[in-house]
CSV table of C-alpha atoms and ligand atoms in Angstrom, one decimal:
chain,number,residue,atom,x,y,z
A,80,MET,CA,-106.3,133.9,44.7
A,81,PRO,CA,-107.3,135.9,41.1
A,82,GLU,CA,-110.4,135.1,40.6
A,83,ARG,CA,-110.0,133.3,36.7
A,84,ALA,CA,-109.9,129.5,37.1
A,85,LEU,CA,-107.5,127.4,33.7
A,86,THR,CA,-108.8,124.0,33.6
A,87,ASN,CA,-107.0,121.0,32.7
A,88,TYR,CA,-110.1,121.0,29.4
A,89,ASP,CA,-109.4,125.3,28.5
A,90,LEU,CA,-105.7,124.2,28.2
A,91,GLU,CA,-106.1,121.4,26.2
A,92,LYS,CA,-108.1,123.6,23.9
A,93,MET,CA,-104.7,125.8,23.8
A,94,MET,CA,-102.0,123.4,23.0
A,95,ASP,CA,-101.9,119.3,22.7
A,96,THR,CA,-102.0,118.0,26.1
A,97,SER,CA,-104.9,116.3,28.3
A,98,ASP,CA,-106.6,116.6,31.5
A,99,GLU,CA,-105.4,112.8,32.4
A,100,TRP,CA,-101.4,113.6,30.9
A,101,ILE,CA,-101.5,116.7,33.4
A,102,TYR,CA,-103.6,115.0,36.0
A,103,LYS,CA,-101.0,112.2,36.1
A,104,ARG,CA,-98.1,113.1,35.9
A,105,THR,CA,-99.1,116.5,38.9
A,106,GLY,CA,-101.8,115.8,40.2
A,107,ILE,CA,-102.8,119.4,38.2
A,108,LYS,CA,-106.5,119.8,37.7
A,109,GLU,CA,-106.3,123.6,37.4
A,110,ARG,CA,-104.5,127.2,38.1
A,111,HIS,CA,-105.5,130.4,38.8
A,112,ILE,CA,-105.1,133.2,36.4
A,113,ALA,CA,-104.3,137.2,37.4
A,114,ALA,CA,-106.0,139.1,35.3
A,115,ASP,CA,-104.4,141.5,33.1
A,116,ASN,CA,-105.0,144.7,34.5
A,117,GLN,CA,-103.1,142.7,37.6
A,118,VAL,CA,-99.3,142.1,39.5
A,119,THR,CA,-97.8,140.4,41.5
A,120,SER,CA,-98.1,142.8,44.5
A,121,ASP,CA,-102.2,143.7,44.3
A,122,LEU,CA,-101.8,139.9,44.6
A,123,ALA,CA,-99.3,140.2,47.5
A,124,CYS,CA,-101.4,143.3,49.2
A,125,GLU,CA,-104.8,141.5,49.2
A,126,ALA,CA,-103.0,138.3,50.9
A,127,SER,CA,-101.5,140.6,53.4
A,128,LYS,CA,-104.5,142.8,54.4
A,129,ILE,CA,-105.9,139.6,55.3
A,130,ALA,CA,-103.3,138.4,56.9
A,131,LEU,CA,-102.7,142.1,58.8
A,132,LYS,CA,-106.4,141.7,60.3
A,133,ARG,CA,-106.6,137.9,61.3
A,134,ALA,CA,-102.9,139.8,62.8
A,135,GLY,CA,-104.8,142.5,64.6
A,136,ILE,CA,-102.2,145.0,63.6
A,137,THR,CA,-102.1,147.6,61.0
A,138,ALA,CA,-99.3,148.1,58.1
A,139,ASP,CA,-97.5,151.0,59.9
A,140,LYS,CA,-96.8,149.4,62.9
A,141,LEU,CA,-94.1,146.8,60.8
A,142,ASP,CA,-90.3,146.7,61.1
A,143,MET,CA,-90.1,145.2,58.0
A,144,ILE,CA,-91.5,143.8,54.7
A,145,ILE,CA,-90.3,140.8,52.4
A,146,VAL,CA,-91.6,139.7,49.9
A,147,GLY,CA,-90.2,136.9,48.1
A,148,THR,CA,-90.7,135.7,45.0
A,149,CYS,CA,-89.0,135.5,41.3
A,150,THR,CA,-92.2,137.6,39.5
A,151,PRO,CA,-91.5,140.7,40.5
A,152,ASP,CA,-93.4,143.5,39.0
A,153,MET,CA,-90.9,145.2,38.3
A,154,THR,CA,-86.7,145.3,38.1
A,155,LEU,CA,-86.6,148.0,40.1
A,156,PRO,CA,-88.0,148.8,43.0
A,157,ALA,CA,-88.4,145.6,44.8
A,158,THR,CA,-92.4,144.3,44.6
A,159,ALA,CA,-92.6,144.9,48.4
A,160,LEU,CA,-92.1,149.1,47.8
A,161,HIS,CA,-95.1,148.8,45.1
A,162,LEU,CA,-97.0,147.2,48.2
A,163,GLN,CA,-95.8,149.2,51.4
A,164,ARG,CA,-97.8,151.9,49.1
A,165,LYS,CA,-100.8,150.2,48.0
A,166,LEU,CA,-100.4,149.1,52.2
A,167,GLY,CA,-100.3,152.8,52.7
A,168,ALA,CA,-97.4,152.3,54.8
A,169,GLY,CA,-94.8,154.2,52.8
A,170,LYS,CA,-94.0,157.2,55.2
A,171,SER,CA,-93.4,154.6,57.9
A,172,GLY,CA,-90.4,154.3,56.5
A,173,CYS,CA,-90.5,150.5,57.5
A,174,ALA,CA,-86.8,148.4,55.7
A,175,ALA,CA,-88.9,147.1,52.2
A,176,VAL,CA,-87.1,144.4,50.0
A,177,ASP,CA,-87.9,141.3,48.0
A,178,MET,CA,-86.1,137.9,48.0
A,179,ASN,CA,-85.3,135.8,44.6
A,180,ALA,CA,-85.1,132.4,46.1
A,181,ALA,CA,-88.1,131.3,43.1
A,182,CYS,CA,-90.5,127.7,44.5
A,183,SER,CA,-87.7,128.6,48.1
A,184,GLY,CA,-88.3,132.3,48.0
A,185,PHE,CA,-91.3,132.2,51.2
A,186,LEU,CA,-88.8,129.4,53.2
A,187,TYR,CA,-85.6,132.0,52.4
A,188,SER,CA,-88.1,135.3,53.3
A,189,MET,CA,-89.0,133.2,56.7
A,190,SER,CA,-85.5,132.4,58.0
A,191,THR,CA,-84.7,135.6,56.9
A,192,ALA,CA,-87.0,137.0,58.5
A,193,ASN,CA,-86.6,135.1,61.8
A,194,ALA,CA,-83.4,135.9,61.8
A,195,TYR,CA,-84.1,139.6,62.6
A,196,ILE,CA,-86.3,139.3,65.2
A,197,LYS,CA,-83.8,136.5,66.6
A,198,SER,CA,-80.9,139.5,66.6
A,199,GLY,CA,-83.6,142.5,68.2
A,200,TYR,CA,-83.7,144.7,64.8
A,201,ALA,CA,-87.1,143.9,64.1
A,202,LYS,CA,-90.5,143.1,66.5
A,203,THR,CA,-92.6,142.2,63.8
A,204,ILE,CA,-92.6,141.0,60.0
A,205,LEU,CA,-94.9,140.7,57.0
A,206,VAL,CA,-93.2,138.4,54.7
A,207,VAL,CA,-95.2,136.7,51.7
A,208,GLY,CA,-94.9,134.7,48.7
A,209,ALA,CA,-96.3,136.4,45.8
A,210,GLU,CA,-96.3,135.0,42.1
A,211,LEU,CA,-97.7,135.7,38.7
A,212,LEU,CA,-96.4,133.0,37.2
A,213,THR,CA,-98.1,132.9,34.1
A,214,ARG,CA,-96.7,136.2,32.5
A,215,ILE,CA,-93.6,134.5,32.3
A,216,VAL,CA,-94.7,131.2,30.9
A,217,ASN,CA,-93.7,130.0,27.6
A,218,TRP,CA,-97.5,129.1,25.9
A,219,ASP,CA,-95.4,126.9,23.3
A,220,ASP,CA,-94.1,125.0,25.9
A,221,ARG,CA,-96.1,122.3,27.1
A,222,SER,CA,-94.0,120.7,29.6
A,223,THR,CA,-94.2,124.3,31.6
A,224,ALA,CA,-97.1,125.5,31.1
A,225,VAL,CA,-99.9,123.1,32.2
A,226,ILE,CA,-97.8,123.1,35.2
A,227,PHE,CA,-97.7,127.1,37.1
A,228,GLY,CA,-100.3,129.4,38.4
A,229,ASP,CA,-100.6,132.6,40.2
A,230,GLY,CA,-101.4,133.8,43.7
A,231,ALA,CA,-99.9,135.5,47.3
A,232,GLY,CA,-99.9,134.3,50.4
A,233,ALA,CA,-98.8,136.2,53.7
A,234,ALA,CA,-97.5,135.9,57.1
A,235,ILE,CA,-97.2,137.9,60.4
A,236,LEU,CA,-94.2,137.0,62.1
A,237,THR,CA,-93.8,138.1,66.3
A,238,GLN,CA,-91.4,138.2,69.1
A,239,ASP,CA,-93.5,137.6,71.3
A,240,SER,CA,-95.0,134.4,69.8
A,241,GLY,CA,-94.5,132.5,73.1
A,242,SER,CA,-92.6,128.8,72.8
A,243,ARG,CA,-94.8,129.0,69.7
A,244,GLY,CA,-92.6,129.7,66.2
A,245,ILE,CA,-90.4,128.6,64.0
A,246,MET,CA,-88.4,125.9,65.8
A,247,GLU,CA,-85.7,125.5,63.5
A,248,SER,CA,-85.0,125.7,59.4
A,249,GLU,CA,-82.1,125.4,56.9
A,250,LEU,CA,-81.7,126.9,53.2
A,251,HIS,CA,-79.5,125.5,50.6
A,252,ALA,CA,-78.4,126.8,47.0
A,253,ASP,CA,-76.5,125.3,44.5
A,254,GLY,CA,-75.9,127.2,42.0
A,255,ASP,CA,-73.7,125.2,39.4
A,256,TYR,CA,-77.6,124.6,38.1
A,257,ALA,CA,-78.1,127.5,37.5
A,258,TYR,CA,-79.4,126.5,34.1
A,259,LEU,CA,-81.9,123.4,34.7
A,260,MET,CA,-84.8,126.0,35.4
A,261,ILE,CA,-84.1,129.7,34.3
A,262,ALA,CA,-86.2,132.4,33.2
A,263,PRO,CA,-84.0,135.8,31.3
A,264,GLY,CA,-86.7,137.9,31.1
A,265,ASN,CA,-85.7,141.0,31.1
A,266,GLY,CA,-82.4,140.7,33.5
A,267,THR,CA,-79.2,141.4,31.4
A,268,PHE,CA,-78.3,137.8,30.7
A,269,ARG,CA,-77.8,137.9,27.0
A,270,ALA,CA,-79.6,134.2,26.0
A,271,PRO,CA,-78.2,133.3,21.4
A,272,ALA,CA,-80.6,134.2,19.4
A,273,GLY,CA,-83.9,130.9,19.0
A,274,ASN,CA,-82.8,130.6,23.1
A,275,TYR,CA,-85.2,131.0,25.5
A,276,THR,CA,-86.6,134.3,27.3
A,277,LYS,CA,-89.7,132.4,29.6
A,278,ILE,CA,-89.6,130.0,31.2
A,279,HIS,CA,-87.3,127.2,30.2
A,280,MET,CA,-87.5,123.7,32.9
A,281,GLU,CA,-85.4,121.1,32.5
A,282,GLY,CA,-88.2,118.8,34.0
A,283,HIS,CA,-87.5,115.2,34.6
A,284,ASP,CA,-83.6,116.3,35.8
A,285,THR,CA,-85.3,118.5,38.1
A,286,PHE,CA,-87.4,116.3,39.4
A,287,LYS,CA,-84.9,113.9,40.6
A,288,ILE,CA,-82.4,115.5,42.6
A,289,ALA,CA,-86.0,117.6,44.2
A,290,VAL,CA,-86.9,114.7,45.9
A,291,ARG,CA,-83.1,113.8,47.1
A,292,HIS,CA,-82.4,117.5,48.4
A,293,LEU,CA,-86.1,117.7,50.0
A,294,GLU,CA,-85.8,114.3,51.9
A,295,ASP,CA,-82.2,114.9,52.6
A,296,VAL,CA,-82.9,118.9,54.2
A,297,SER,CA,-86.4,117.3,55.8
A,298,ARG,CA,-84.1,114.7,57.9
A,299,SER,CA,-81.5,117.6,58.9
A,300,VAL,CA,-84.2,119.6,60.3
A,301,LEU,CA,-85.8,117.2,61.9
A,302,LYS,CA,-82.8,116.3,64.1
A,303,LYS,CA,-80.9,119.3,64.7
A,304,ALA,CA,-84.9,119.8,66.2
A,305,GLY,CA,-85.1,116.6,68.3
A,306,VAL,CA,-88.1,115.3,66.4
A,307,ARG,CA,-89.0,112.2,65.1
A,308,SER,CA,-91.0,112.2,62.1
A,309,GLU,CA,-93.6,110.8,63.7
A,310,GLU,CA,-93.8,113.7,65.4
A,311,ILE,CA,-94.8,115.8,62.6
A,312,ASN,CA,-99.0,116.5,62.6
A,313,VAL,CA,-98.9,118.3,59.5
A,314,VAL,CA,-96.7,119.1,56.3
A,315,ILE,CA,-96.8,121.9,54.4
A,316,PRO,CA,-94.5,121.4,51.3
A,317,HIS,CA,-93.7,123.7,47.9
A,318,GLN,CA,-96.7,122.5,45.3
A,319,ALA,CA,-95.3,121.5,42.5
A,320,ASN,CA,-96.0,118.2,41.7
A,321,VAL,CA,-97.8,116.0,43.7
A,322,ARG,CA,-95.9,112.9,43.0
A,323,ILE,CA,-92.6,115.2,44.0
A,324,ILE,CA,-94.9,115.2,47.4
A,325,GLU,CA,-95.9,111.6,47.9
A,326,ALA,CA,-91.9,110.2,47.1
A,327,VAL,CA,-90.7,112.3,49.6
A,328,VAL,CA,-93.1,112.1,52.7
A,329,LYS,CA,-92.4,108.4,51.9
A,330,ARG,CA,-89.0,108.7,52.4
A,331,LEU,CA,-89.5,110.1,55.5
A,332,ASP,CA,-92.2,107.9,56.3
A,333,ILE,CA,-94.7,110.1,57.6
A,334,PRO,CA,-98.2,109.2,55.9
A,335,ILE,CA,-99.6,111.4,52.8
A,336,GLU,CA,-102.9,112.5,54.8
A,337,LYS,CA,-100.8,114.4,57.4
A,338,CYS,CA,-100.0,115.8,54.0
A,339,VAL,CA,-101.5,119.5,52.8
A,340,LEU,CA,-102.5,118.9,49.0
A,341,THR,CA,-103.3,122.7,47.0
A,342,VAL,CA,-101.8,121.0,43.5
A,343,ASP,CA,-104.8,119.9,42.1
A,344,HIS,CA,-106.6,123.7,42.7
A,345,HIS,CA,-103.2,125.7,42.5
A,346,GLY,CA,-100.8,124.5,40.5
A,347,ASN,CA,-97.2,125.6,41.4
A,348,THR,CA,-97.0,128.7,42.7
A,349,ALA,CA,-93.7,129.4,43.5
A,350,GLY,CA,-92.8,131.2,45.9
A,351,ALA,CA,-96.3,131.8,47.0
A,352,SER,CA,-97.3,127.9,47.5
A,353,ILE,CA,-95.9,127.1,51.0
A,354,PRO,CA,-97.9,130.5,52.5
A,355,LEU,CA,-100.9,129.5,50.0
A,356,ALA,CA,-101.6,125.9,51.5
A,357,LEU,CA,-100.7,127.1,55.0
A,358,ASN,CA,-103.0,129.4,54.7
A,359,GLU,CA,-105.7,126.5,53.7
A,360,ALA,CA,-104.6,124.5,56.8
A,361,VAL,CA,-105.3,127.0,58.9
A,362,GLU,CA,-109.7,127.6,57.5
A,363,THR,CA,-110.0,124.3,57.4
A,364,GLY,CA,-108.4,123.7,60.7
A,365,LYS,CA,-105.8,121.5,59.4
A,366,ILE,CA,-104.1,123.2,61.2
A,367,SER,CA,-104.4,123.2,65.5
A,368,GLU,CA,-102.3,125.3,68.3
A,369,GLY,CA,-99.2,123.0,69.0
A,370,ASP,CA,-99.3,121.5,66.2
A,371,MET,CA,-95.5,120.6,64.8
A,372,VAL,CA,-95.4,121.6,61.1
A,373,LEU,CA,-92.7,120.5,59.0
A,374,LEU,CA,-92.0,123.2,55.4
A,375,ASN,CA,-90.2,122.0,52.9
A,376,ALA,CA,-89.5,123.5,49.0
A,377,PHE,CA,-87.4,123.3,46.0
A,378,GLY,CA,-87.0,125.4,43.5
A,379,ALA,CA,-84.8,127.0,40.6
A,380,GLY,CA,-81.1,128.3,41.4
A,381,ILE,CA,-81.1,125.7,42.5
A,382,THR,CA,-82.2,126.4,45.9
A,383,TRP,CA,-84.4,124.0,48.5
A,384,GLY,CA,-84.7,124.0,52.4
A,385,SER,CA,-87.0,122.9,55.3
A,386,MET,CA,-87.9,124.8,58.8
A,387,LEU,CA,-89.5,122.8,61.4
A,388,VAL,CA,-92.3,125.1,63.1
A,389,LYS,CA,-94.4,125.1,66.3
A,390,TRP,CA,-98.0,126.5,65.3
B,299,LIG,O1,-91.5,124.3,41.4
B,299,LIG,C1,-90.0,123.8,41.3
B,299,LIG,C2,-89.8,123.3,40.5
B,299,LIG,N1,-90.4,123.0,39.7
B,299,LIG,C3,-90.3,120.8,39.6
B,299,LIG,O2,-90.3,120.7,40.6
B,299,LIG,C4,-90.7,120.6,38.8
B,299,LIG,C5,-90.5,119.3,38.6
B,299,LIG,N2,-90.5,118.6,37.0
B,299,LIG,C6,-91.6,117.4,36.8
B,299,LIG,O3,-92.7,118.0,37.8
B,299,LIG,C7,-91.8,116.8,35.4
B,299,LIG,O4,-90.5,116.1,35.2
B,299,LIG,C8,-93.0,117.8,34.2
B,299,LIG,C9,-94.6,117.5,34.7
B,299,LIG,C10,-93.0,118.7,34.1
B,299,LIG,C11,-92.8,116.7,33.2
B,299,LIG,O5,-93.5,115.3,33.4
B,299,LIG,P1,-92.4,113.7,33.0
B,299,LIG,O6,-93.2,112.3,33.8
B,299,LIG,O7,-91.1,114.5,33.5
B,299,LIG,O8,-92.9,114.2,31.3
B,299,LIG,P2,-91.5,114.3,30.9
B,299,LIG,O9,-91.1,115.7,30.2
B,299,LIG,O10,-89.9,113.2,30.9
B,299,LIG,O11,-91.9,114.3,29.4
B,299,LIG,C12,-93.0,112.7,28.5
B,299,LIG,C13,-93.8,112.9,28.1
B,299,LIG,C14,-92.4,113.6,26.6
B,299,LIG,O12,-93.1,112.8,25.9
B,299,LIG,P3,-92.2,110.8,24.6
B,299,LIG,O13,-91.3,112.0,24.6
B,299,LIG,O14,-92.1,110.4,25.7
B,299,LIG,O15,-93.2,110.9,23.6
B,299,LIG,C15,-93.1,114.8,26.2
B,299,LIG,O16,-93.3,115.5,25.4
B,299,LIG,O17,-94.9,113.5,28.3
B,299,LIG,C16,-94.4,114.6,27.0
B,299,LIG,N3,-95.4,115.8,27.7
B,299,LIG,C17,-96.9,115.7,27.5
B,299,LIG,N4,-98.2,115.4,27.1
B,299,LIG,C18,-98.9,116.4,27.5
B,299,LIG,C19,-94.9,116.5,27.9
B,299,LIG,N5,-96.1,117.5,28.2
B,299,LIG,C20,-96.7,117.3,28.2
B,299,LIG,C21,-97.9,117.5,28.3
B,299,LIG,N6,-99.3,117.1,27.8
B,299,LIG,N7,-97.8,118.7,28.9
């Protein structure tokens, strides 16, 4: 996480909002905001160094780097290339690419890495979720400005994890809802005058669709894996809104106590939210070896997915 925290009280001084509204509607108390001289790959690099150290490998041993982000350093080259350079692994020549699936970016990246490993194409892959959303937030739009935060998380996937690892995963997208949440930025899209260049979201509709899809995809993954919801030890959901998380686990008959909740102090960090929550679960001992961990995410696109991991 970047050092600087931006609390709801700070936001009260910047726009017409209140700590009470933000906390009640989203569960967020504070989010972190990157320094002016930081870019997404800087956050990705910090997280990757920690992950590499914990995995006991050096960056030159990686076969591939995948960065799930919708806030890349620049249009080209991909953030994964900047990360590779910052990790000192440029000369290793390993493949490096970004995946933009917005808030589902980490799950898309993990599933892709899993497929490459299973096919035998790669043995060791660094998967990162990194976002600097506060740079594309419209600070004049209180309905989105209070939600987003910055951060990065990383994981190393290897071939030789025995019976542990990704048991099942499922990804989806529906481009018919592309305009539910957009950030045209410096893309080739030409917005009509007065239209948006920063993040714009139809929050209410997004909320309803998110709950339905997250329930369905989580159920589907559990069914395919032959695992009952009561066998789930820990849920690591995308941290968009605590009310979405509560609604989904209630429908799945999983107690909320099994969820790792970081939205209160991270806000919505899109593709970074799951690896950040996963890391917090590891560091606080909420996950133990052998646990069944259910992950799920929903984001702009619209994209959504779920994954079952035996930790
Ligand atoms: O990350 C993946 C994709 N994103 C999501 O999954 C996010 C899904 N959506 C949400 O989490 C919620 O829709 C929001 C948190 C974005 C908004 O909450 P809501 O309960 O859907 O509020 P709303 O947009 O329906 O607005 C309700 C009221 C409005 O006032 P009126 O028209 O009822 O008088 C808004 O103007 O709340 C007002 N409002 C605010 N008031 C104080 C909107 N934003 C704020 C604010 N502070 N920051």
